[in-house]
């Protein structure tokens, strides 16, 4: 994408702030909306956008707007936000569930296309953004039969320009897939952290905390992130999350049975198979 655009970003946390930094580097003019005056000041200090305000009227001349808000604020947006987005402006979001968000915004705006970058850290807030967050990340767009093809094309070109690999799925397919590889791990990691936290045995707890290293850090990382995000995912992708948890419990029960039965050969086969399958997920 060679042409510079006027791009609005509503919400300047991890995703919005990182987008602001990256898109400025690509010579776009960025109009950032902060949620309060304190964050507005901090966002200006970090230069997360060219123009930053709490006033939604800042968006009036934007050609494209990205909604980088919490899921609940995307599903139930304020009337002020809806009214501030010009009808001719291309609109997308970065929410990590898609069906309820797409259902909401397709009824509110003719040029809305749902999207979701598969990028993040355990950090949140206006201090958390950094320019290279999206490098080599997957970014999913979820157009429907109602979607404007020019809006799809423009958003796709923008996503590719920030070093992301673009994927396309229906909102339903997206929510089923991310429940398995993104949402489920949050709840598994939370349970793992609680399991390791042996409150009834202080000496064991002291030792496990001292010994915890990269393996525990890797498997527990997403359980140490934004608790509001985990709650929003459970509320708004409940059926898929519950299906994923149930499937996981069944797999864990099988491993438990093999250990109880001392069926070491089959257990070894299971572990080897999982190792092989993992290569299809992690390049």
Short mmCIF file of C-alpha atoms in Angstrom, two decimals:
data_model
loop_
_atom_site.label_atom_id
_atom_site.label_comp_id
_atom_site.label_asym_id
_atom_site.label_seq_id
_atom_site.Cartn_x
_atom_site.Cartn_y
_atom_site.Cartn_z
CA UNK A 1 0.00 0.00 0.00
CA UNK A 2 1.77 3.12 -1.27
CA UNK A 3 -0.99 5.67 -0.78
CA UNK A 4 -1.03 7.40 2.60
CA UNK A 5 -4.39 7.51 4.35
CA UNK A 6 -6.09 9.32 7.20
CA UNK A 7 -6.68 6.50 9.68
CA UNK A 8 -8.56 6.71 12.96
CA UNK A 9 -7.80 4.37 15.86
CA UNK A 10 -10.33 4.24 18.70
CA UNK A 11 -8.53 2.87 21.74
CA UNK A 12 -4.76 3.21 22.24
CA UNK A 13 -3.92 0.15 24.34
CA UNK A 14 -1.65 -2.70 23.24
CA UNK A 15 -3.22 -3.27 19.82
CA UNK A 16 -4.33 0.29 19.05
CA UNK A 17 -1.10 1.85 20.27
CA UNK A 18 1.06 -0.61 18.34
CA UNK A 19 -0.99 0.04 15.19
CA UNK A 20 -0.59 3.77 15.66
CA UNK A 21 3.19 3.49 15.86
CA UNK A 22 3.47 1.12 12.88
CA UNK A 23 1.07 3.01 10.61
CA UNK A 24 2.81 6.32 11.29
CA UNK A 25 6.05 4.67 10.20
CA UNK A 26 4.29 3.83 6.89
CA UNK A 27 3.45 7.54 6.41
CA UNK A 28 -0.25 7.35 7.23
CA UNK A 29 -1.75 10.17 9.28
CA UNK A 30 -3.16 8.68 12.49
CA UNK A 31 -6.00 10.12 14.56
CA UNK A 32 -6.08 8.41 17.94
CA UNK A 33 -8.94 8.40 20.42
CA UNK A 34 -8.03 7.92 24.09
CA UNK A 35 -10.58 6.93 26.72
CA UNK A 36 -9.67 9.63 29.27
CA UNK A 37 -7.47 12.72 29.66
CA UNK A 38 -4.80 10.87 31.65
CA UNK A 39 -4.34 8.30 28.86
CA UNK A 40 -4.55 11.07 26.26
CA UNK A 41 -1.53 12.75 27.89
CA UNK A 42 0.43 9.48 28.08
CA UNK A 43 -0.43 8.59 24.47
CA UNK A 44 0.85 12.00 23.34
CA UNK A 45 4.08 11.44 25.26
CA UNK A 46 4.54 8.08 23.50
CA UNK A 47 3.52 9.61 20.14
CA UNK A 48 1.04 6.78 19.49
CA UNK A 49 -0.71 8.89 16.83
CA UNK A 50 -0.22 12.17 14.99
CA UNK A 51 -3.33 13.68 16.58
CA UNK A 52 -4.74 12.41 19.89
CA UNK A 53 -7.92 13.40 21.72
CA UNK A 54 -10.80 12.09 23.81
CA UNK A 55 -13.14 13.95 21.45
CA UNK A 56 -14.68 11.58 18.90
CA UNK A 57 -15.15 14.44 16.42
CA UNK A 58 -11.44 13.91 15.63
CA UNK A 59 -12.60 11.02 13.42
CA UNK A 60 -14.73 13.09 11.05
CA UNK A 61 -12.22 13.21 8.15
CA UNK A 62 -10.83 9.66 8.46
CA UNK A 63 -10.92 7.38 5.41
CA UNK A 64 -10.56 4.25 7.54
CA UNK A 65 -11.23 3.68 11.24
CA UNK A 66 -10.01 0.81 13.42
CA UNK A 67 -11.94 0.05 16.62
CA UNK A 68 -9.40 -1.23 19.17
CA UNK A 69 -11.79 -1.42 22.11
CA UNK A 70 -12.67 -4.08 24.69
CA UNK A 71 -15.07 -6.73 23.37
CA UNK A 72 -17.99 -5.52 25.50
CA UNK A 73 -17.63 -1.99 24.08
CA UNK A 74 -17.61 -3.38 20.54
CA UNK A 75 -20.74 -5.47 21.08
CA UNK A 76 -22.61 -2.66 22.86
CA UNK A 77 -21.06 0.53 21.45
CA UNK A 78 -21.99 3.96 22.71
CA UNK A 79 -24.34 6.05 20.61
CA UNK A 80 -21.68 8.76 20.52
CA UNK A 81 -19.18 6.36 18.94
CA UNK A 82 -21.63 5.13 16.31
CA UNK A 83 -22.64 8.69 15.43
CA UNK A 84 -19.01 9.82 15.12
CA UNK A 85 -18.14 7.40 12.30
CA UNK A 86 -18.88 8.85 8.85
CA UNK A 87 -21.01 6.56 6.67
CA UNK A 88 -18.45 6.67 3.84
CA UNK A 89 -15.55 5.64 6.10
CA UNK A 90 -14.28 2.04 5.93
CA UNK A 91 -14.50 0.48 9.37
CA UNK A 92 -12.93 -2.55 11.06
CA UNK A 93 -12.23 -3.83 14.56
CA UNK A 94 -9.58 -5.99 16.25
CA UNK A 95 -11.82 -7.95 18.63
CA UNK A 96 -10.95 -11.58 19.40
CA UNK A 97 -14.51 -12.86 18.95
CA UNK A 98 -16.27 -12.11 15.71
CA UNK A 99 -19.89 -13.32 15.47
CA UNK A 100 -21.43 -10.94 18.04
CA UNK A 101 -19.27 -8.00 16.91
CA UNK A 102 -20.00 -8.51 13.20
CA UNK A 103 -23.72 -8.95 13.95
CA UNK A 104 -23.72 -5.64 15.83
CA UNK A 105 -21.73 -3.51 13.41
CA UNK A 106 -23.12 -4.78 10.11
CA UNK A 107 -26.43 -3.36 11.27
CA UNK A 108 -24.81 -0.04 12.21
CA UNK A 109 -22.36 0.70 9.41
CA UNK A 110 -22.41 -0.19 5.69
CA UNK A 111 -18.61 -0.49 5.29
CA UNK A 112 -17.79 -2.58 8.36
CA UNK A 113 -15.51 -5.61 7.99
CA UNK A 114 -14.65 -7.72 11.05
CA UNK A 115 -10.98 -8.52 11.66
CA UNK A 116 -8.67 -9.91 14.33
CA UNK A 117 -4.85 -9.79 14.57
CA UNK A 118 -3.38 -12.91 16.20
CA UNK A 119 -0.84 -10.87 18.13
CA UNK A 120 -0.49 -9.83 21.74
CA UNK A 121 1.42 -9.88 24.98
CA UNK A 122 0.33 -10.11 28.61
CA UNK A 123 0.60 -6.30 28.81
CA UNK A 124 -2.32 -3.91 28.46
CA UNK A 125 -2.98 -0.18 28.53
CA UNK A 126 -1.58 2.89 26.85
CA UNK A 127 2.01 2.07 27.90
CA UNK A 128 2.03 -1.36 26.25
CA UNK A 129 2.12 -0.62 22.50
CA UNK A 130 5.25 -1.20 20.39
CA UNK A 131 5.88 -0.89 16.67
CA UNK A 132 6.83 -4.50 15.82
CA UNK A 133 3.94 -6.28 17.56
CA UNK A 134 2.44 -7.43 14.25
CA UNK A 135 5.59 -8.55 12.42
CA UNK A 136 4.87 -11.93 10.76
CA UNK A 137 1.58 -12.26 12.66
CA UNK A 138 -1.57 -13.80 11.22
CA UNK A 139 -4.46 -11.37 10.80
CA UNK A 140 -7.92 -12.76 10.11
CA UNK A 141 -10.66 -10.90 8.26
CA UNK A 142 -14.24 -12.16 8.45
CA UNK A 143 -16.29 -10.65 5.62
CA UNK A 144 -19.86 -11.85 5.03
CA UNK A 145 -22.20 -11.83 2.04
CA UNK A 146 -23.17 -8.28 3.10
CA UNK A 147 -19.59 -6.96 2.95
CA UNK A 148 -18.48 -4.20 0.60
CA UNK A 149 -15.74 -5.62 -1.66
CA UNK A 150 -13.79 -2.36 -1.84
CA UNK A 151 -13.74 -2.21 1.96
CA UNK A 152 -12.46 -5.80 2.09
CA UNK A 153 -9.74 -4.98 -0.44
CA UNK A 154 -8.63 -1.78 1.32
CA UNK A 155 -8.42 -3.43 4.75
CA UNK A 156 -6.60 -6.44 3.28
CA UNK A 157 -3.98 -4.21 1.64
CA UNK A 158 -3.45 -2.28 4.87
CA UNK A 159 -3.00 -5.50 6.86
CA UNK A 160 -0.44 -6.86 4.37
CA UNK A 161 1.47 -3.57 4.49
CA UNK A 162 2.20 -4.02 8.21
CA UNK A 163 3.98 -7.36 7.67
CA UNK A 164 1.02 -9.58 8.52
CA UNK A 165 -0.16 -12.74 6.79
CA UNK A 166 -3.84 -12.33 5.99
CA UNK A 167 -6.35 -15.15 6.52
CA UNK A 168 -10.05 -15.19 5.72
CA UNK A 169 -12.86 -17.05 7.48
CA UNK A 170 -16.51 -16.63 8.34
CA UNK A 171 -17.21 -15.12 11.77
CA UNK A 172 -18.51 -18.52 12.95
CA UNK A 173 -15.43 -20.40 11.72
CA UNK A 174 -13.18 -17.80 13.33
CA UNK A 175 -14.82 -18.17 16.73
CA UNK A 176 -14.63 -21.97 16.63
CA UNK A 177 -10.95 -21.95 15.64
CA UNK A 178 -9.74 -19.35 18.13
CA UNK A 179 -11.63 -21.07 20.97
CA UNK A 180 -9.19 -23.97 20.49
CA UNK A 181 -5.86 -22.23 19.98
CA UNK A 182 -6.34 -18.86 21.68
CA UNK A 183 -9.22 -18.87 24.17
CA UNK A 184 -8.85 -22.38 25.67
CA UNK A 185 -5.15 -21.82 26.53
CA UNK A 186 -6.08 -18.84 28.74
CA UNK A 187 -8.24 -21.05 30.96
CA UNK A 188 -5.76 -23.95 30.90
CA UNK A 189 -2.94 -21.61 31.93
CA UNK A 190 -5.07 -20.16 34.72
CA UNK A 191 -5.79 -23.67 36.05
CA UNK A 192 -2.10 -24.60 35.75
CA UNK A 193 -1.05 -21.55 37.78
CA UNK A 194 -3.58 -22.41 40.51
CA UNK A 195 -2.41 -26.03 40.55
CA UNK A 196 1.21 -25.00 41.06
CA UNK A 197 0.22 -22.57 43.81
CA UNK A 198 0.25 -25.15 46.66
CA UNK A 199 -1.00 -22.90 49.45
CA UNK A 200 -1.29 -25.75 51.97
CA UNK A 201 2.42 -26.59 51.69
CA UNK A 202 4.54 -23.47 52.03
CA UNK A 203 7.93 -25.17 51.66
CA UNK A 204 6.79 -26.89 48.44
CA UNK A 205 5.38 -23.60 47.17
CA UNK A 206 8.65 -21.80 47.92
CA UNK A 207 10.60 -24.44 46.02
CA UNK A 208 8.30 -24.56 42.98
CA UNK A 209 8.34 -20.77 42.72
CA UNK A 210 12.13 -20.82 42.89
CA UNK A 211 12.45 -23.58 40.27
CA UNK A 212 9.85 -22.24 37.81
CA UNK A 213 11.68 -21.51 34.58
CA UNK A 214 11.08 -21.14 30.85
CA UNK A 215 8.81 -24.19 30.53
CA UNK A 216 6.41 -22.92 33.17
CA UNK A 217 6.71 -19.38 31.81
CA UNK A 218 5.78 -20.54 28.29
CA UNK A 219 2.82 -22.70 29.33
CA UNK A 220 1.42 -20.18 31.82
CA UNK A 221 2.01 -16.89 29.96
CA UNK A 222 -1.53 -16.37 28.66
CA UNK A 223 -2.90 -17.05 32.14
CA UNK A 224 -0.97 -14.05 33.41
CA UNK A 225 -2.56 -11.60 31.01
CA UNK A 226 -5.59 -9.36 30.91
CA UNK A 227 -8.29 -10.92 33.11
CA UNK A 228 -11.02 -8.77 31.52
CA UNK A 229 -10.18 -10.28 28.14
CA UNK A 230 -10.55 -13.82 29.50
CA UNK A 231 -13.91 -12.92 31.03
CA UNK A 232 -15.12 -11.29 27.80
CA UNK A 233 -14.11 -14.36 25.78
CA UNK A 234 -15.97 -16.71 28.14
CA UNK A 235 -19.10 -14.55 28.02
CA UNK A 236 -19.13 -13.92 24.28
CA UNK A 237 -17.77 -17.21 22.93
CA UNK A 238 -19.27 -19.39 25.65
CA UNK A 239 -20.44 -22.41 23.62
CA UNK A 240 -17.17 -22.76 21.70
CA UNK A 241 -15.07 -22.28 24.85
CA UNK A 242 -17.10 -24.90 26.74
CA UNK A 243 -16.78 -27.35 23.83
CA UNK A 244 -13.02 -26.81 23.79
CA UNK A 245 -12.71 -27.30 27.56
CA UNK A 246 -14.80 -30.48 27.36
CA UNK A 247 -12.64 -31.88 24.55
CA UNK A 248 -9.51 -31.07 26.52
CA UNK A 249 -10.84 -32.79 29.63
CA UNK A 250 -11.51 -35.93 27.58
CA UNK A 251 -7.93 -35.93 26.24
CA UNK A 252 -6.53 -35.35 29.73
CA UNK A 253 -8.67 -38.20 31.13
CA UNK A 254 -7.18 -40.57 28.55
CA UNK A 255 -3.64 -39.60 29.58
CA UNK A 256 -4.61 -40.02 33.25
CA UNK A 257 -5.96 -43.52 32.56
CA UNK A 258 -2.79 -44.58 30.72
CA UNK A 259 -0.64 -43.43 33.65
CA UNK A 260 -2.90 -45.21 36.17
CA UNK A 261 -2.79 -48.40 34.10
CA UNK A 262 1.00 -48.09 33.65
CA UNK A 263 0.44 -48.41 29.92
CA UNK A 264 3.78 -46.80 29.16
CA UNK A 265 3.93 -47.94 25.54
CA UNK A 266 0.62 -46.31 24.58
CA UNK A 267 1.47 -43.22 26.64
CA UNK A 268 4.77 -42.92 24.79
CA UNK A 269 2.91 -43.22 21.48
CA UNK A 270 0.47 -40.50 22.53
CA UNK A 271 3.29 -38.12 23.51
CA UNK A 272 5.16 -38.83 20.27
CA UNK A 273 2.02 -38.25 18.21
CA UNK A 274 1.35 -34.92 19.96
CA UNK A 275 4.94 -33.86 19.28
CA UNK A 276 4.47 -34.66 15.59
CA UNK A 277 1.08 -32.91 15.34
CA UNK A 278 2.47 -29.79 17.02
CA UNK A 279 4.67 -29.14 13.95
CA UNK A 280 1.49 -28.43 11.97
CA UNK A 281 0.58 -25.62 14.37
CA UNK A 282 3.97 -24.08 15.21
CA UNK A 283 6.21 -23.30 12.25
#
